[in-house]
Amino acid sequence: MSGLSSRHVLVVDDEPELCPVIRKALRSYDYHITCAKNGYDALRLYDQERDSFSLILTDINMPGMSGCELALDLKARGSRIPILLMSDDCIQPLPIKCRSLGLSGCLAKPFTPDKLRHALDETSRMANRVCESTAKALNLRVYPDPILREYCTPISTYDSDLQALSEQMFIFMRENCGVGLAGPQVGIIERIIVADDSETALCLVNPEIISASGTERMVEGCLSLPGVQVDVARNAHVGVIGKRQDGKRISIEADGLLARILQHEIDHLNGTLICDYDPVSKMYL
Ligand code: NI
């Protein structure tokens, strides 16, 4: 049974002709396919045999319940099954907020059997790595853990491990109600941060502040300094360059909360904590 469940795909699509095509395309490979005709049908099948499925392949646009709404409902049921979307019109890369729902990517329609199999293989592989990284690496480091004082090293390899790490950092940050998270806070002494000010969610690798202006004060907290709040003066506007988790260059002009989060998280990469801005706050640690 473990062999079956490790390759059992729930295909959700309102086009009745698609599922048999997928089944045929994967016939020579070790995939077992179950078909659902819409999101409600998929939830019913999930409720009946939730431990059986290893992956869900769903159309984005379906009448009644979209692929993203299905992902939300599955998440509410506690599902951790990776979900691969398929669409005539994929947005690549998938918005980070979608990925935090467990959506692993988007397969553009129409696809060849090879593309389909590659996408399923890749989604399964990524999901396994995410599980491994969760188990091994993502433990919150709390002051005075010396790792929080390390100067983090630049990242030079942009592979699926880094992609999996960034996704896991987003999930970790959100589960802990944070708006930003830096590598050392989860035991990774490398230059990677994630930030989400509720308007912009981004992962930055090797971020550098290249311009800064204005000054603002705001009271900040930090997941690694529980219970501590410090009034920190920071630049009101910053220009930051770096790379995304896929290695593409990124340049951001930020102000308001996002500017503050970026400065706070980049501080972490240099071993600086908010308590350094107010030595008195260390009395409460
Ligand atoms: Ni922090």
Short mmCIF file of C-alpha atoms in Angstrom, two decimals, residues 215-222 225 228-234 260 264 273-282 284:
data_model
loop_
_atom_site.label_atom_id
_atom_site.label_comp_id
_atom_site.label_asym_id
_atom_site.label_seq_id
_atom_site.Cartn_x
_atom_site.Cartn_y
_atom_site.Cartn_z
CA THR A 215 13.95 58.66 9.75
CA GLU A 216 10.97 57.20 11.56
CA ARG A 217 10.54 55.67 14.98
CA MET A 218 8.36 52.67 15.68
CA VAL A 219 8.06 50.10 18.43
CA GLU A 220 9.23 46.70 17.15
CA GLY A 221 9.08 43.19 18.42
CA CYS A 222 10.97 40.13 17.27
CA LEU A 225 13.10 38.17 21.59
CA VAL A 228 10.63 42.53 24.27
CA GLN A 229 9.54 45.71 22.53
CA VAL A 230 11.98 48.41 21.48
CA ASP A 231 11.39 51.84 20.01
CA VAL A 232 13.75 51.79 17.03
CA ALA A 233 14.65 54.70 14.75
CA ARG A 234 15.11 53.49 11.18
CA ARG A 260 11.09 48.68 8.50
CA HIS A 264 15.00 44.60 10.78
CA LEU A 273 19.00 42.55 17.20
CA ILE A 274 16.48 45.18 18.28
CA CYS A 275 17.80 45.04 21.85
CA ASP A 276 21.06 46.54 20.52
CA TYR A 277 19.15 49.77 19.85
CA ASP A 278 18.18 50.05 23.50
CA PRO A 279 20.54 48.41 26.00
CA VAL A 280 17.94 48.83 28.74
CA SER A 281 15.69 46.33 26.94
CA LYS A 282 18.26 43.58 27.62
CA TYR A 284 13.93 42.17 30.26
#
